[in-house]
Amino acid sequence: MKNIVILISGRGSNMQAIVEACISEQWPAKIAAVISNKTDAAGLAFAAQHGIQTEVVVSKDFANREAFDSALQKTIDGYAPDLIVLAGFMRILTPAFVDHYAGRMLNIHPSLLPSFVGLATHKQALDAGVKLHGATVHFVTAELDHGPIAAQIAIQVEDDDTEDSLSQRVLEQEHLIYPKVVRQFIEGRIRLVGNRVRISK
Ligand code: GRF
């Protein structure tokens, strides 16, 4: 059994999709813990209801990024993780933290990277007038929203789309691709070759 640790900061709907897929598809893996940097993250209740260990490491209690990341790393490593899944974890990570989990930490970003890094991606897409928008699952590297891409999914942008409607349709797709990539990783089917991700059948 592989150990997965999921980090959240809020709603946790991607975390829920991964937990549900892990259970219903009987992955050879266990969600060892769901860890939040905020006490009021709504996703914590879902995790606890599913018998998953939850932890909170409150980011605002630490003097600086290094101190927080080092405490977080200690908590994560207590679960001997094979894979760290960032699911709406709203933190910029230090290079030391990212290096420690090199090749075993995934993130989902609500845009077709490398377009629209950072926040407000749906607004960025509308402002740019793109006709295709979507989501990206990528390995985490020190540069924000820039790691090797494992999967992308695209949707059409319609004339009457708003930030809300786009965010809703992209999120539905996120819930499909993120569990799929996590499963591929757990099954040992994902290989990093330089900046490219190879997925075997
Ligand atoms: C998602 O849109 C994800 O792509 C982004 O943050 C949002 C998290 O939503 N990184 P949820 O907490 O998984 O519901």
Coordinates of C-alpha atoms and ligand atoms in Angstrom, one line a residue:
M1 CA 0.0 0.0 0.0
K2 CA 1.3 3.4 -0.9
N3 CA 0.8 6.4 1.4
I4 CA -0.8 9.6 0.1
V5 CA -0.8 12.8 2.1
I6 CA -3.1 15.5 0.8
L7 CA -2.6 19.2 1.7
I8 CA -5.6 21.6 1.6
S9 CA -6.4 25.1 2.6
G10 CA -10.2 25.3 2.2
R11 CA -13.1 23.6 0.5
G12 CA -11.2 20.4 -0.5
S13 CA -13.4 19.3 -3.3
N14 CA -10.4 17.9 -5.2
M15 CA -9.3 16.0 -2.1
Q16 CA -12.8 14.6 -1.9
A17 CA -12.7 13.4 -5.5
I18 CA -9.4 11.7 -4.8
V19 CA -10.6 10.1 -1.6
E20 CA -13.7 8.8 -3.3
A21 CA -11.8 7.4 -6.2
C22 CA -9.3 5.7 -3.9
I23 CA -12.1 4.0 -2.1
S24 CA -14.4 3.1 -5.0
E25 CA -11.6 2.0 -7.4
Q26 CA -9.8 0.2 -4.6
W27 CA -6.4 1.7 -5.3
P28 CA -3.4 0.0 -3.7
A29 CA -3.0 3.1 -1.6
K30 CA -4.2 4.8 1.5
I31 CA -4.9 8.4 2.2
A32 CA -2.6 8.5 5.2
A33 CA -3.5 12.1 6.2
V34 CA -5.2 15.3 5.1
I35 CA -3.3 18.3 6.4
S36 CA -4.5 21.9 6.4
N37 CA -2.7 25.2 7.1
K38 CA -6.0 26.6 8.2
T39 CA -8.2 25.5 11.1
D40 CA -11.4 26.3 9.3
A41 CA -10.7 24.4 6.1
A42 CA -14.1 22.9 5.2
G43 CA -12.4 19.8 3.7
L44 CA -11.2 18.6 7.1
A45 CA -14.7 17.5 8.2
F46 CA -15.1 15.4 5.1
A47 CA -11.7 13.7 5.7
A48 CA -12.5 13.0 9.4
Q49 CA -15.9 11.6 8.5
H50 CA -14.1 9.1 6.2
G51 CA -11.8 8.0 9.0
I52 CA -8.8 9.8 7.6
Q53 CA -6.3 11.3 10.0
T54 CA -6.4 15.1 9.9
E55 CA -3.8 17.6 11.0
V56 CA -3.6 21.4 11.1
V57 CA -0.4 23.2 11.0
V58 CA -1.4 26.9 11.3
S59 CA 0.7 28.9 8.9
K60 CA 0.1 32.2 10.5
D61 CA 1.6 30.9 13.8
F62 CA 5.1 30.8 12.3
A63 CA 7.5 33.7 12.0
N64 CA 8.5 32.9 8.4
R65 CA 8.1 30.5 5.5
E66 CA 11.1 28.4 6.4
A67 CA 9.8 27.8 9.9
F68 CA 6.3 26.8 8.7
D69 CA 7.6 24.6 5.9
S70 CA 9.9 22.8 8.2
A71 CA 7.1 22.1 10.7
L72 CA 4.8 21.0 7.9
Q73 CA 7.5 18.7 6.5
K74 CA 8.0 17.1 9.9
T75 CA 4.2 16.5 10.1
I76 CA 4.0 15.1 6.6
D77 CA 7.0 12.8 7.0
G78 CA 5.4 11.3 10.1
Y79 CA 3.1 9.5 7.6
A80 CA 5.9 8.1 5.4
P81 CA 4.3 9.5 2.2
D82 CA 5.0 8.1 -1.2
L83 CA 3.1 11.0 -2.7
I84 CA 2.1 14.5 -1.6
V85 CA -1.0 15.9 -3.3
L86 CA -1.6 19.7 -3.2
A87 CA -5.3 20.2 -3.5
G88 CA -6.1 23.9 -3.2
F89 CA -3.1 24.4 -0.8
M90 CA -2.7 28.1 -0.9
R91 CA 0.9 28.6 0.0
I92 CA 4.1 29.5 -1.7
L93 CA 6.6 26.8 -0.8
T94 CA 10.3 27.2 0.0
P95 CA 12.8 25.6 -2.4
A96 CA 14.0 23.3 0.5
F97 CA 10.5 22.0 1.0
V98 CA 10.0 21.5 -2.8
D99 CA 13.4 19.7 -3.2
H100 CA 12.6 17.4 -0.3
Y101 CA 9.5 16.1 -2.2
A102 CA 11.0 16.3 -5.7
G103 CA 9.3 13.9 -8.1
R104 CA 6.6 13.0 -5.5
M105 CA 4.6 16.1 -5.1
L106 CA 1.7 17.0 -7.5
N107 CA -0.5 20.1 -7.8
I108 CA -3.6 21.0 -9.7
H109 CA -3.8 24.5 -11.2
P110 CA -7.0 25.9 -12.8
S111 CA -5.6 26.9 -16.1
L112 CA -3.9 25.5 -19.1
L113 CA -0.3 26.1 -18.0
P114 CA 1.9 27.8 -18.9
S115 CA -0.9 30.3 -19.4
F116 CA -2.3 32.1 -16.4
V117 CA -0.1 31.2 -13.4
G118 CA -1.0 32.5 -9.9
L119 CA -4.4 33.6 -8.7
A120 CA -7.7 34.6 -10.5
T121 CA -7.0 32.3 -13.4
H122 CA -10.6 32.4 -14.7
K123 CA -10.5 36.2 -14.8
Q124 CA -7.1 36.1 -16.5
A125 CA -8.6 33.7 -19.1
L126 CA -11.6 36.0 -19.8
D127 CA -9.4 39.1 -20.0
A128 CA -7.1 37.4 -22.5
G129 CA -10.1 36.3 -24.5
V130 CA -9.0 32.7 -24.9
K131 CA -11.4 30.2 -26.4
L132 CA -10.0 27.3 -24.6
H133 CA -9.4 27.2 -20.8
G134 CA -8.9 24.3 -18.4
A135 CA -6.8 22.7 -15.7
T136 CA -3.4 21.2 -15.4
V137 CA -1.9 18.6 -13.1
H138 CA 1.8 19.0 -12.7
F139 CA 4.8 18.1 -10.6
V140 CA 5.8 20.8 -8.1
T141 CA 9.1 22.6 -8.7
A142 CA 10.5 25.7 -7.0
E143 CA 9.0 28.0 -9.7
L144 CA 5.3 28.6 -9.0
D145 CA 2.9 26.7 -11.3
H146 CA 5.8 25.6 -13.6
G147 CA 6.6 21.9 -13.0
P148 CA 6.5 19.1 -15.5
I149 CA 2.9 18.6 -16.8
A150 CA 1.2 15.2 -16.1
A151 CA -2.2 16.0 -17.5
Q152 CA -4.3 18.8 -18.9
I153 CA -8.0 19.1 -19.7
A154 CA -9.6 21.8 -21.8
I155 CA -13.1 23.3 -22.0
Q156 CA -14.5 25.8 -24.5
V157 CA -15.0 29.3 -23.3
E158 CA -18.5 30.5 -24.2
D159 CA -19.5 34.1 -25.0
D160 CA -21.6 34.3 -21.9
D161 CA -19.1 32.8 -19.5
T162 CA -18.3 34.6 -16.3
E163 CA -15.6 33.8 -13.7
D164 CA -18.1 31.8 -11.8
S165 CA -19.4 29.7 -14.7
L166 CA -15.8 29.0 -15.9
S167 CA -14.6 28.1 -12.4
Q168 CA -17.5 25.7 -12.0
R169 CA -17.0 23.9 -15.4
V170 CA -13.2 23.8 -14.9
L171 CA -13.7 22.4 -11.4
E172 CA -15.8 19.5 -12.7
Q173 CA -13.0 18.6 -15.0
E174 CA -10.4 18.9 -12.2
H175 CA -12.3 16.3 -10.3
L176 CA -11.9 13.9 -13.2
I177 CA -8.2 14.4 -14.1
Y178 CA -6.7 14.8 -10.6
P179 CA -7.7 11.3 -9.3
K180 CA -6.7 9.8 -12.6
V181 CA -3.1 11.2 -12.4
V182 CA -2.8 10.2 -8.7
R183 CA -3.9 6.7 -9.6
Q184 CA -1.3 6.5 -12.4
F185 CA 1.4 7.7 -10.0
I186 CA 0.4 5.1 -7.4
E187 CA 0.4 2.4 -10.0
G188 CA 4.0 3.4 -10.9
R189 CA 3.0 4.4 -14.4
I190 CA 4.4 7.9 -14.3
R191 CA 8.0 8.6 -15.3
L192 CA 9.7 12.0 -15.4
V193 CA 12.1 12.5 -18.3
G194 CA 13.6 15.9 -18.0
N195 CA 10.7 18.4 -18.1
R196 CA 8.4 15.8 -19.7
V197 CA 6.1 13.3 -18.0
R198 CA 5.7 9.9 -19.6
I199 CA 2.7 7.8 -18.7
S200 CA 2.8 4.1 -19.5
K201 CA -0.4 2.2 -20.3
Ligands
GRF1 C1 -9.0 24.4 -7.4 O1 -9.6 25.2 -8.4 C2 -7.6 24.1 -7.7 O2 -7.3 24.0 -9.1 C3 -6.9 25.2 -7.1 O3 -7.6 25.6 -6.0 C4 -8.9 25.1 -6.1 C5 -9.1 24.3 -4.9 O4 -10.5 23.8 -4.8 N1 -5.5 24.9 -6.9 P1 -10.8 22.6 -3.8 O5 -10.4 23.1 -2.4 O6 -10.1 21.4 -4.3 O7 -12.3 22.5 -3.8

